[in-house]
Coordinates of C-alpha atoms in Angstrom, one line a residue:
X1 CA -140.5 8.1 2.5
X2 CA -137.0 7.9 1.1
X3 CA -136.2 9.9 -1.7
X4 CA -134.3 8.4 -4.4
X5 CA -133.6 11.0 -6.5
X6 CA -130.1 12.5 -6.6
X7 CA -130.4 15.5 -4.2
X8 CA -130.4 19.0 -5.3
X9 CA -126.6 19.5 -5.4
X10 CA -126.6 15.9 -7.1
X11 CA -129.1 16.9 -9.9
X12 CA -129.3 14.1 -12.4
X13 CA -131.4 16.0 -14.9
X14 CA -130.9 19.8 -16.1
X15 CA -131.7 22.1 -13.5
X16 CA -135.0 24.2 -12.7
X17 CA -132.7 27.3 -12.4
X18 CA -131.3 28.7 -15.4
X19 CA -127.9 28.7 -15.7
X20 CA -127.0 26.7 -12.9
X21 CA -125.1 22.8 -13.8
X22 CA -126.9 19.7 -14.9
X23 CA -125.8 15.9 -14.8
X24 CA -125.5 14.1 -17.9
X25 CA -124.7 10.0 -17.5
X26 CA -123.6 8.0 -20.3
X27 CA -125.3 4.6 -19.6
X28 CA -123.6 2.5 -22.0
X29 CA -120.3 3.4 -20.6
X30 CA -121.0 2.3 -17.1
X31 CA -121.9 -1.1 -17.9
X32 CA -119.9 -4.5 -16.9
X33 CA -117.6 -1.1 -15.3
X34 CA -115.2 -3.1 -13.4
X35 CA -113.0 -1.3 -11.2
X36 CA -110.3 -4.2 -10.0
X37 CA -108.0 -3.3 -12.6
X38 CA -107.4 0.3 -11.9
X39 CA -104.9 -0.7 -9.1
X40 CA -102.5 1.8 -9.5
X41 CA -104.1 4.9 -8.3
X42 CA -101.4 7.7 -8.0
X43 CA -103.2 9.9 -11.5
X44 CA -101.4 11.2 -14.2
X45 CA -102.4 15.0 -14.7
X46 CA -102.4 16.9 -17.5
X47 CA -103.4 21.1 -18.0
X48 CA -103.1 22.9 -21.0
X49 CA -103.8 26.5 -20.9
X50 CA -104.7 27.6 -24.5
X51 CA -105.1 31.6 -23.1
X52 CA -104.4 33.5 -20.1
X53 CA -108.0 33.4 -19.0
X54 CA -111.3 33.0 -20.1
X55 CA -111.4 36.7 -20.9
X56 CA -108.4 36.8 -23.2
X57 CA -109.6 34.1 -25.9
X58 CA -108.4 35.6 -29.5
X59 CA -110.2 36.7 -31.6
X60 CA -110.7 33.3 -34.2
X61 CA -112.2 31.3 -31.3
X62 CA -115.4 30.7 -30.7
X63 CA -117.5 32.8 -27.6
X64 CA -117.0 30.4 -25.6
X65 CA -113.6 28.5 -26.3
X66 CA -113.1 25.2 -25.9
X67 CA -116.7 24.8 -24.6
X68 CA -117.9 24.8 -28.1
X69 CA -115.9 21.7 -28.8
X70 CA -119.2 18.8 -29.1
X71 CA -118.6 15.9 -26.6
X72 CA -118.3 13.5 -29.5
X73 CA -115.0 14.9 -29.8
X74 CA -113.6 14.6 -26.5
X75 CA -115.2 11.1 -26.2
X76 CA -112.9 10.6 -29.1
X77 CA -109.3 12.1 -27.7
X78 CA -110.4 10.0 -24.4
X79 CA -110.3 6.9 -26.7
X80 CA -106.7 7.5 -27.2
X81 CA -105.9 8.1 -24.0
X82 CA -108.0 4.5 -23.1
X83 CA -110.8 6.1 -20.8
X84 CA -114.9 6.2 -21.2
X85 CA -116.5 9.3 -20.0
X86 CA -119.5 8.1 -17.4
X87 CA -121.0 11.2 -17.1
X88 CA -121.0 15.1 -17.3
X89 CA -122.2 17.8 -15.3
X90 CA -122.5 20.5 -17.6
X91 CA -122.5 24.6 -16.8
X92 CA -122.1 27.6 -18.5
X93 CA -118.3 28.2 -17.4
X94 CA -117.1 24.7 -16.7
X95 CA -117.8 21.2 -18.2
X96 CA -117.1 18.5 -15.9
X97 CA -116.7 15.0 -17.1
X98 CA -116.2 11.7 -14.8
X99 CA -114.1 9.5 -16.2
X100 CA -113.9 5.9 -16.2
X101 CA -110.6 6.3 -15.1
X102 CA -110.8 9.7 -13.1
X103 CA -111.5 13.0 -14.4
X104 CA -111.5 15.5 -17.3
X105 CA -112.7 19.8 -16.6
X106 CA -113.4 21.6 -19.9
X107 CA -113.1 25.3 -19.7
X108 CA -113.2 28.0 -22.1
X109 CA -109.4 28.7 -22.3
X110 CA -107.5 25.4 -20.7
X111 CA -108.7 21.9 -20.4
X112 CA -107.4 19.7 -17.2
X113 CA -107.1 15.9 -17.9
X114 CA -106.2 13.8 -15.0
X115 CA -106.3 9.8 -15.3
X116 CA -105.2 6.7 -13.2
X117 CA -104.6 2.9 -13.7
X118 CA -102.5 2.1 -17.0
X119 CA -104.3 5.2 -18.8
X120 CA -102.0 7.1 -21.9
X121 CA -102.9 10.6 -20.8
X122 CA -100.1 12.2 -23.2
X123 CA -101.4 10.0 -25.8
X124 CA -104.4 11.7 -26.1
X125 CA -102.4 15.4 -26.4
X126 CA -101.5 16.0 -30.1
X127 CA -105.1 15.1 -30.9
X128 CA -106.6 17.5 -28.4
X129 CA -103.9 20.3 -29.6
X130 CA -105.9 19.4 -32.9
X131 CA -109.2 19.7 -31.7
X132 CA -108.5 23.3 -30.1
X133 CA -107.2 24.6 -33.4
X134 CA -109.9 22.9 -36.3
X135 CA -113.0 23.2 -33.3
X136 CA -112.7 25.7 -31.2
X137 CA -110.7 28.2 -33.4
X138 CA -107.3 28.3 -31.0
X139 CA -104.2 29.6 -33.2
X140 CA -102.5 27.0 -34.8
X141 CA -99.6 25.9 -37.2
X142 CA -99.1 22.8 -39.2
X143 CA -98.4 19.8 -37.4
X144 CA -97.7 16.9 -38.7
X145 CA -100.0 15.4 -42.2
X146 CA -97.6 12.4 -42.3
X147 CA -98.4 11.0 -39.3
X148 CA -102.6 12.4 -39.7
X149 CA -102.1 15.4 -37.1
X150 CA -103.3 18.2 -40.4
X151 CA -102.8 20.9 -37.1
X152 CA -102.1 21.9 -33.4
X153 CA -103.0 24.5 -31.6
X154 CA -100.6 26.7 -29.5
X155 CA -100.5 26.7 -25.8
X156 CA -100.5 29.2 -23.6
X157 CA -99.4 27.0 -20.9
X158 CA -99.0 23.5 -20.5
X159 CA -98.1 21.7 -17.3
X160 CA -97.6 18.2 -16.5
X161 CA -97.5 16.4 -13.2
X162 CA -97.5 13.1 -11.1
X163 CA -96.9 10.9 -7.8
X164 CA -94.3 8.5 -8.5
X165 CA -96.0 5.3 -9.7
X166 CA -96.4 2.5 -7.4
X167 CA -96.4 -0.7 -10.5
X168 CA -94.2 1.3 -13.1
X169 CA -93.5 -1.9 -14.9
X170 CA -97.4 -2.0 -15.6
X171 CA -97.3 1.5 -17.2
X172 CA -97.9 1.8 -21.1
X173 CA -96.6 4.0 -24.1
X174 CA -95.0 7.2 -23.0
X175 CA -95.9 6.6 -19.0
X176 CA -92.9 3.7 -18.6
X177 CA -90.4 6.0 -17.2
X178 CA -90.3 9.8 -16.2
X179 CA -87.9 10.6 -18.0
X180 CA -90.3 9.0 -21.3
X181 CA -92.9 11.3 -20.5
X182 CA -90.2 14.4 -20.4
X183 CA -89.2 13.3 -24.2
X184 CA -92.3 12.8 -25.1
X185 CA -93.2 16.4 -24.4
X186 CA -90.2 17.8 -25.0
X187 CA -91.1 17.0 -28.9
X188 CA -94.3 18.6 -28.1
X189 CA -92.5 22.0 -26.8
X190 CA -89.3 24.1 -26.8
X191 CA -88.4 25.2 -23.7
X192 CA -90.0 23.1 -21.1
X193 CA -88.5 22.2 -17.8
X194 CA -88.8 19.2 -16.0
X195 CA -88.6 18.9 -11.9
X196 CA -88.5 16.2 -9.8
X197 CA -89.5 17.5 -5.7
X198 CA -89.0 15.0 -3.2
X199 CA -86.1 12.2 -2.2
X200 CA -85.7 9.8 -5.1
X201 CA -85.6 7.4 -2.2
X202 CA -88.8 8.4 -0.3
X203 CA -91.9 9.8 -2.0
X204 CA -91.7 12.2 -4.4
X205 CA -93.7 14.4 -7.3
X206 CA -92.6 15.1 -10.6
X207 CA -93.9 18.3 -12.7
X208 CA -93.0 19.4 -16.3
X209 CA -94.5 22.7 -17.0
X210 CA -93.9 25.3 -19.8
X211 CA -93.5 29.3 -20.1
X212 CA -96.2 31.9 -21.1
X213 CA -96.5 31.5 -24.6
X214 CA -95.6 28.5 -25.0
X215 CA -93.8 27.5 -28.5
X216 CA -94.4 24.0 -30.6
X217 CA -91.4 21.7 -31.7
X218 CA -91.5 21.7 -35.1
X219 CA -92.2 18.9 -37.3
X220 CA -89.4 16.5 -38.3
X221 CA -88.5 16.9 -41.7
X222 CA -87.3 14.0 -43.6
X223 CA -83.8 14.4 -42.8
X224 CA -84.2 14.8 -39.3
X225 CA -86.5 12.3 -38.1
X226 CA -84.2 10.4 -37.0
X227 CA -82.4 13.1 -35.6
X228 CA -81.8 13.2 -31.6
X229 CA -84.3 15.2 -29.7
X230 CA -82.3 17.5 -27.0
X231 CA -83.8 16.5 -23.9
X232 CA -85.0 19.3 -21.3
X233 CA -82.7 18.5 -17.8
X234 CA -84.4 17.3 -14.9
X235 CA -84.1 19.3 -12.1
X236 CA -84.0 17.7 -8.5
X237 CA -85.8 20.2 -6.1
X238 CA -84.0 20.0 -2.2
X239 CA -84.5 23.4 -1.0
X240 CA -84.1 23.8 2.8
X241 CA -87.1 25.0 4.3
X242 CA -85.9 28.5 5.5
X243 CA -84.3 29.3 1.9
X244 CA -87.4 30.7 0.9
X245 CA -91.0 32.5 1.8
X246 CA -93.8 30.1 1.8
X247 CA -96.7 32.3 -0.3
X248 CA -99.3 29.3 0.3
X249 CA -102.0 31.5 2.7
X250 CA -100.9 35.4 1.3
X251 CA -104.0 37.4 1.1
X252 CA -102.4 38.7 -1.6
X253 CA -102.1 36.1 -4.4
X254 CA -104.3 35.6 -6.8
X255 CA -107.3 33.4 -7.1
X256 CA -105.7 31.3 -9.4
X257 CA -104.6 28.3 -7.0
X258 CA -104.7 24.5 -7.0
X259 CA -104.5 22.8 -3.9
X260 CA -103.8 18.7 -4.3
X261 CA -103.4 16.1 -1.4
X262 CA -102.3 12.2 -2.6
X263 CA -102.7 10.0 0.1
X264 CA -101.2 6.2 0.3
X265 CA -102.0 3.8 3.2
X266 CA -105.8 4.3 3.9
X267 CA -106.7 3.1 7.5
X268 CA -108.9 0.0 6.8
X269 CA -111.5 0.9 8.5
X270 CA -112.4 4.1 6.9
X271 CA -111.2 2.4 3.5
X272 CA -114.5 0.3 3.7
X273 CA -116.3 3.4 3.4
X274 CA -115.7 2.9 -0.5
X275 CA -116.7 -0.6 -1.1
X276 CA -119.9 -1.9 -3.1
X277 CA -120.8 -3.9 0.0
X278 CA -120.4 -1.3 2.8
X279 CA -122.6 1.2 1.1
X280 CA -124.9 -0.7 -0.3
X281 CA -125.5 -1.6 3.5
X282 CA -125.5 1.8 4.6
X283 CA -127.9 2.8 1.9
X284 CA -130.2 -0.5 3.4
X285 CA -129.6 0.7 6.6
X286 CA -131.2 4.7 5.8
X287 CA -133.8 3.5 3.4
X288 CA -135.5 1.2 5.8
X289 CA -134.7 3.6 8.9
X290 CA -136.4 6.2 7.1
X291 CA -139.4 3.6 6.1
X292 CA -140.3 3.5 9.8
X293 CA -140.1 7.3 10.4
X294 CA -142.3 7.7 7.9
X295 CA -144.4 5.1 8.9
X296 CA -145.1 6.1 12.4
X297 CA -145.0 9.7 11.1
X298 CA -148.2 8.5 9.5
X299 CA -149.5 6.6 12.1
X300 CA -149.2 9.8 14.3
X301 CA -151.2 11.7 12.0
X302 CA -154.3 9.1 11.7
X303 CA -154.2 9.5 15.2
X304 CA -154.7 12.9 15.4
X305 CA -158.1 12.3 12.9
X306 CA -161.5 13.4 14.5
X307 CA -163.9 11.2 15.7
X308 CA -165.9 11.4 12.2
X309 CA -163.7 8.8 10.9
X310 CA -164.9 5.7 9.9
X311 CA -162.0 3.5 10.9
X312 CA -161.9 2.9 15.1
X313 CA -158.5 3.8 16.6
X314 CA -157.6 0.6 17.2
X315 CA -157.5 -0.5 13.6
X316 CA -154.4 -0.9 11.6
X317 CA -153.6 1.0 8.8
X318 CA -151.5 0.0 5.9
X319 CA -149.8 3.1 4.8
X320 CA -147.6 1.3 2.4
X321 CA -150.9 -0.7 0.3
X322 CA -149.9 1.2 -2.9
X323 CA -146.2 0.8 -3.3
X324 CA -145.8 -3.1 -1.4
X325 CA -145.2 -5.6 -4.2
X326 CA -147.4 -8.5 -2.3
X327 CA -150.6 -6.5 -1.3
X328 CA -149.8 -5.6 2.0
X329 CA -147.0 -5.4 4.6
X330 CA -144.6 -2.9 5.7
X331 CA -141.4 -2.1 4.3
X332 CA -138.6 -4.2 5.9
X333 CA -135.1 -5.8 5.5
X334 CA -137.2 -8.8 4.7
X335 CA -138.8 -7.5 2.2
X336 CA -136.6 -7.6 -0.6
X337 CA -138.3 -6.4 -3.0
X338 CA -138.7 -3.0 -1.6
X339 CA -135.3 -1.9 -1.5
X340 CA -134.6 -0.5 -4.9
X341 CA -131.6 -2.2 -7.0
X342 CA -129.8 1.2 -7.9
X343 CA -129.1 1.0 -4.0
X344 CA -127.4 -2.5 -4.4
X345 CA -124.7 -2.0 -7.7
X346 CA -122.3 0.7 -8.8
X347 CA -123.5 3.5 -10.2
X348 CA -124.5 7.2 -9.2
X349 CA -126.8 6.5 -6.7
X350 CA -124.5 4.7 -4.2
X351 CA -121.5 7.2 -5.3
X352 CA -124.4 10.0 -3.5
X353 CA -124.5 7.5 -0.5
X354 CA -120.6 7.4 -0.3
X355 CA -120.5 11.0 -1.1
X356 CA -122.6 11.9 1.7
X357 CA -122.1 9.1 4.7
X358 CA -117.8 10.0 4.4
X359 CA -118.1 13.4 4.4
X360 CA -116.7 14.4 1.1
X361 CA -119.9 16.4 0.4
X362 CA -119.6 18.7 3.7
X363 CA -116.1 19.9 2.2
X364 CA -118.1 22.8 0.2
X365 CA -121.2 21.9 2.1
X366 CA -124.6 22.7 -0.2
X367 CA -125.6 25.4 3.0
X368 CA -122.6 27.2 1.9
X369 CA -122.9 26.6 -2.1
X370 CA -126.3 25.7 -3.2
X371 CA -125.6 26.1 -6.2
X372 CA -123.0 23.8 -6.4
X373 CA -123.0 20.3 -8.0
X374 CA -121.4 17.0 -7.5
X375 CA -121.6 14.2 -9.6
X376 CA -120.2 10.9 -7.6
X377 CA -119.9 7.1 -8.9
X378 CA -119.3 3.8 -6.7
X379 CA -117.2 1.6 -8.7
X380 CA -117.4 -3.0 -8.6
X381 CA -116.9 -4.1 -6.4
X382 CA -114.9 -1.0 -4.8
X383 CA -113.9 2.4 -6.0
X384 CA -115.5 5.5 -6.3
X385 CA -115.2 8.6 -8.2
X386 CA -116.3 12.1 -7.7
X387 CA -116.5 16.1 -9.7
X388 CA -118.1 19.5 -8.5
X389 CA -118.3 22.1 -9.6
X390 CA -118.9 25.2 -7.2
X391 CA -119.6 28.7 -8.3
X392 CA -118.3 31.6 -6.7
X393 CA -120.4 33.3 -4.0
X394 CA -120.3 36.9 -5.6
X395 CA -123.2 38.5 -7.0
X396 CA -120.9 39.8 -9.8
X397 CA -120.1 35.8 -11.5
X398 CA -117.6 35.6 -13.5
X399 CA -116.0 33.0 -15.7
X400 CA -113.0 32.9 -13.7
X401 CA -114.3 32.6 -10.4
X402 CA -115.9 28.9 -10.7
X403 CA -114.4 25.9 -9.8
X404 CA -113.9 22.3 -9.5
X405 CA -113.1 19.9 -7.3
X406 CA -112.4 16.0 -8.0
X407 CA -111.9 12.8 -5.3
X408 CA -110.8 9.7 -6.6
X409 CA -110.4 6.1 -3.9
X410 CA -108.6 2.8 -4.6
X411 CA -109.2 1.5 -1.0
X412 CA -107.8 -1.9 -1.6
X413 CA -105.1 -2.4 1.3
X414 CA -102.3 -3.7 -0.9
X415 CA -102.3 -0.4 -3.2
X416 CA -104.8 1.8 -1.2
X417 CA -104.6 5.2 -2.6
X418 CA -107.0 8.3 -2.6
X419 CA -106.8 12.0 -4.2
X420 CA -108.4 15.2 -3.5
X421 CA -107.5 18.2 -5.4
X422 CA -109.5 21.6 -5.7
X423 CA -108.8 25.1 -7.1
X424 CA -111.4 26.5 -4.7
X425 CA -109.8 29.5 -3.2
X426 CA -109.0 29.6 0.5
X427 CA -110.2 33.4 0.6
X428 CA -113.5 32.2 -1.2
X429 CA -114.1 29.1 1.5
X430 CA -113.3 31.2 4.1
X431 CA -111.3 28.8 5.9
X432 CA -107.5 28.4 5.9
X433 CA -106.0 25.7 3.6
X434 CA -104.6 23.7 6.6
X435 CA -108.6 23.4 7.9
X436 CA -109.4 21.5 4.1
X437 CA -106.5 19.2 4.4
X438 CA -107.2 17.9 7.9
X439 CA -111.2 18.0 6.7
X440 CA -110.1 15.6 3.8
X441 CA -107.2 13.7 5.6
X442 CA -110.2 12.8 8.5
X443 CA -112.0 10.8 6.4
X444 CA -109.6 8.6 4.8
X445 CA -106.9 8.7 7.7
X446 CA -104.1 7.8 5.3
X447 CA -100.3 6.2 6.9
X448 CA -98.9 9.1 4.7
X449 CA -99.9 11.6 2.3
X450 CA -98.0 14.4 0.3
X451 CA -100.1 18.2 -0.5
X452 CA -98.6 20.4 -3.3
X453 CA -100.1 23.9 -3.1
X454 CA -99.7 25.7 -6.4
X455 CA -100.8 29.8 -6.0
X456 CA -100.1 32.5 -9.0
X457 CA -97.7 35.2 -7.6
X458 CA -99.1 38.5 -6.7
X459 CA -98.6 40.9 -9.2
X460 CA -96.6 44.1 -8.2
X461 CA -95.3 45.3 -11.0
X462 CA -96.4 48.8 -12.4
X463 CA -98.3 49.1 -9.5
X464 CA -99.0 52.0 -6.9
X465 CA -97.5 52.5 -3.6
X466 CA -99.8 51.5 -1.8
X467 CA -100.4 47.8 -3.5
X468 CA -96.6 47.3 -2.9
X469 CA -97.0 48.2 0.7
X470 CA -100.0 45.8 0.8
X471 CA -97.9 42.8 -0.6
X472 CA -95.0 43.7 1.7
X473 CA -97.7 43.0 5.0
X474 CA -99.2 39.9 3.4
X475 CA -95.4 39.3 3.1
X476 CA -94.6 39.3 6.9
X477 CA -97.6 37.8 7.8
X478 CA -97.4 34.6 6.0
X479 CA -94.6 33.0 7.8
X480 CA -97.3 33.0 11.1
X481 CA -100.4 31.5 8.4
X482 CA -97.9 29.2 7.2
X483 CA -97.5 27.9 10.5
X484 CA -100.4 26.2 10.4
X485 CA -99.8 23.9 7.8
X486 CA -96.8 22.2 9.6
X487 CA -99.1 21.3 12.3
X488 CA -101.9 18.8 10.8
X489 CA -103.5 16.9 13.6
X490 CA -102.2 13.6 14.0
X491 CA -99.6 13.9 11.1
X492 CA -95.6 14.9 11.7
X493 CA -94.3 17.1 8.5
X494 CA -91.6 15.4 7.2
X495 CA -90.5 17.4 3.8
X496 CA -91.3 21.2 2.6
X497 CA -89.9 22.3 0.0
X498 CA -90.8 25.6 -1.8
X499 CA -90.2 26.4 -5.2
X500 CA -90.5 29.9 -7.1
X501 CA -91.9 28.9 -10.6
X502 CA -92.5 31.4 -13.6
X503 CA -95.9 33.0 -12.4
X504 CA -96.2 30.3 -9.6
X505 CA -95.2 29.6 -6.1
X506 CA -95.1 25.6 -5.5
X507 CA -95.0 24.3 -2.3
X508 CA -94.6 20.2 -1.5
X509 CA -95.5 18.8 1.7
X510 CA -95.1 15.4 2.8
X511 CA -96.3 13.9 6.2
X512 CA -96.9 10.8 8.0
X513 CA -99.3 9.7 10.8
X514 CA -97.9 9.7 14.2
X515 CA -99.1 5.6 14.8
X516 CA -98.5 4.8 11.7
X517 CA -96.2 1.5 11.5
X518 CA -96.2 0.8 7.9
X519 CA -92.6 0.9 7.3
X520 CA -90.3 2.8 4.7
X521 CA -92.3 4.3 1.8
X522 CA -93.6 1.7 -0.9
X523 CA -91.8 3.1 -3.8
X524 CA -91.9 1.4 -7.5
X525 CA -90.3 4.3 -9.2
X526 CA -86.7 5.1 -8.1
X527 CA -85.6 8.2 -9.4
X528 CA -86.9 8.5 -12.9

């Protein structure tokens, strides 16, 4: 018979195994969820790094960070920032809450935020600068009583990044312009920088990001509220392909790497994949298919019964007598009664059909990670939203070695638009970064679709011989790994551009589908 429950990898109540992630859905939050609204898809995504690593909290915070922080808290900040949390998958290194409008990972030393639609992501920041200093014991200074903020942590690291939007004119607060959200920061921080990679013509990406040890703006005083903040330039990122070395596939970098494709134009047909009605009929289709397997499975068995039973062997059996609503019967299409409602509205259980009929889940396949977790939602009457959470495979677990992935789908055709983003190493999937791309880009076959690839520079400094030698070889043989990402099936590279950040090599790909015949770029935001 079918099995409703959320599989293993989908566990909707705390696991068996200790120390292994549990679901946690807010039910109130998910009803009347409508997901028409959220038409503008491209996400706004935040990550503030409040230590180096999980390892290097101070000493005022709690054991474990920002993980101490209760959820009543966050629920809160996500108020500001006009979002409901849906549910949670919770683990001992990583919290992972779906969003009603995408996505939030809670880690001991850096939370990541990332929200889509007419969300107020940086809205939400001075109050979670607050909450890491009063709740999880981050260093702090005085912000700002006047306006209610009593104090703000200090950042390791903060970065900021986005697609350019599709319905700017529909943004709110500080997300109308670019070069709004740049001010808005740059009151935050001293000494951010603000890139914009791309054409201004053609699709781009912007990023702001700060240095290690990041330093707070101070307050206004009365005298200089009114004062003009000095705005951090924005720096327009063109760099020919061959004026630097692409680091994307070196052995040598460290594991801390995020990988993020934004894809635009979503062939139709696999678009469907993602709507209410579609999986709702595939879920019909299963349930029932499995009915009659298990169904003649049974009849099999009574056949193999001895002659001592009492029932001749041309008699009919009714398997089903204790579950059918009228009595008797078998399970059918017909019988409507028998296909459970979960299986027919949004919710978790149709996000685990959609999860596992596209694909998504056999991108860190549960044979691979059993212990990972994924916790998927459909959205009404189309729209779905998904976070996992996969520990490393090493005996030796550590903090720093689990991580998260998150998918987010608008399939509508006038402002189709899906996301996958991971920090998953390559060296821990065992598969070259170009193999996850075209994995994703299969299933939602997009006209066009952009892949930044940030990776922390390795480290050679005070190091031996024979680590610099090392770096030199992963050196020479990265040009010849690199390779492989200008060749995605299907897809012409049009842009690369490579950029050495402070502690980070960024790389920004943009290609479109051979057949595809949708025209110039559709572009809301010109420039910033």
């Amino acid at each position: 018979m079918v099995n409703l429950a959320i599989p293993y990898n989908y566990t909707a109540s705390p696991s068996s195994f200790s120390g292994t992630p549990h679901l946690t859905i807010n039910r109130e939050a998910t009803i009347e969820l409508d997901s028409k609204n959220a038409f503008e898809g491209p996400e706004k995504l935040l990550e503030v790094w409040f230590s180096a690593s999980p390892d290097a909290l101070p000493g005022t915070t709690a054991n474990n960070g920002l993980k101490a922080v209760p959820a009543e808290l966050w629920k809160e900040m996500l108020d500001l920032v006009n979002c409901k949390v849906l549910s949670v998958i919770e683990s001992e290194h990583v919290d992972a809450y779906l969003l009603s409008e995408s996505s939030m990972f809670v880690f001991p030393h850096k939370l990541i935020l990332k929200t889509c639609g007419t969300t107020t992501l940086l809205c939400g920041l001075p109050r979670m600068l607050e909450i890491a200093a009063l709740s999880a014991g981050f260093p702090h200074v005085i912000a700002n009583p006047l306006k209610g903020i009593p104090a703000a942590a200090t950042p390791y690291r903060v970065f900021y990044s986005r697609k350019n939007f599709l319905y700017p004119d529909k943004q709110h607060g500080p997300h109308r312009s670019w070069r709004d959200e740049v001010r808005t920061l740059d009151r935050m921080f001293l000494g951010g920088s603000a890139y914009m990679i791309g054409k201004m013509n053609g699709e781009h990406w912007y990023l702001y990001l700060t240095s290690p040890g990041t330093v707070l703006t101070p307050p206004a005083t009365p005298t200089s509220q009114t004062s003009e903040v000095v705005e951090t330039d924005i720096r327009f990122l063109h760099f020919p392909a061959g004026c630097a070395t692409d680091l994307s596939t070196a052995d040598g970098c460290g594991e801390d790497e995020t990988l993020e494709l934004l894809m635009t134009d979503l062939d139709e047909g696999n678009a469907k994949q993602f709507y209410l009605d579609h999986a709702s009929a595939v879920a019909e289709g299963q349930y029932f298919d499995e009915a009659h397997r298990a169904l003649q499975s049974a009849r099999d068995s009574l056949g193999e019964i001895d002659g001592n039973s009492t029932q001749s062997p041309d008699e009919e059996v009714d398997v089903f007598s204790n579950t059918s609503s009228d009595g008797g019967g078998v399970l059918s299409p017909h019988n409507e009664t028998t296909f459970p409602e979960e299986l027919t509205t949004e919710g978790h259980a149709l996000g685990t059909v959609v999860s596992e009929s596209s694909g998504l889940s056999e991108v860190y396949p549960v044979s691979q990670y059993p212990d990972a977790r994924i916790d998927a939602y459909l959205f009404t009457p189309c729209g779905f939203s998904a976070n996992g959470v996969i520990p490393a495979q090493t005996e030796s677990n550590n903090s720093s070695s689990v991580h998260y992935f998150t998918v987010h789908v608008t399939p509508e055709p006038h402002c189709s638009y899906a996301s996958f983003e991971t920090n998953v190493p390559s060296r821990q999937s065992g598969r070259e970064t170009a193999e996850v791309i075209e994995q994703v880009v299969n299933i939602f076959k997009p006209g066009r679709f952009s892949v930044t690839l940030f990776e922390a520079k390795p480290g050679i400094e005070d190091t031996g011989l024979s680590a610099q030698n090392e770096f030199m070889r992963d050196m020479k043989n990265s040009t010849k790994r690199s390779s492989r990402m200008e060749a995605i099936k299907g897809y012409r590279r049009v842009d690369r551009i490579v950029h050495d950040l402070d502690g980070y090599d960024l790389v920004f790909r943009y290609y479109e589908r051979y057949d595809w015949k949708g025209g110039a770029p559709r572009i809301g935001e010109i420039g910033f």
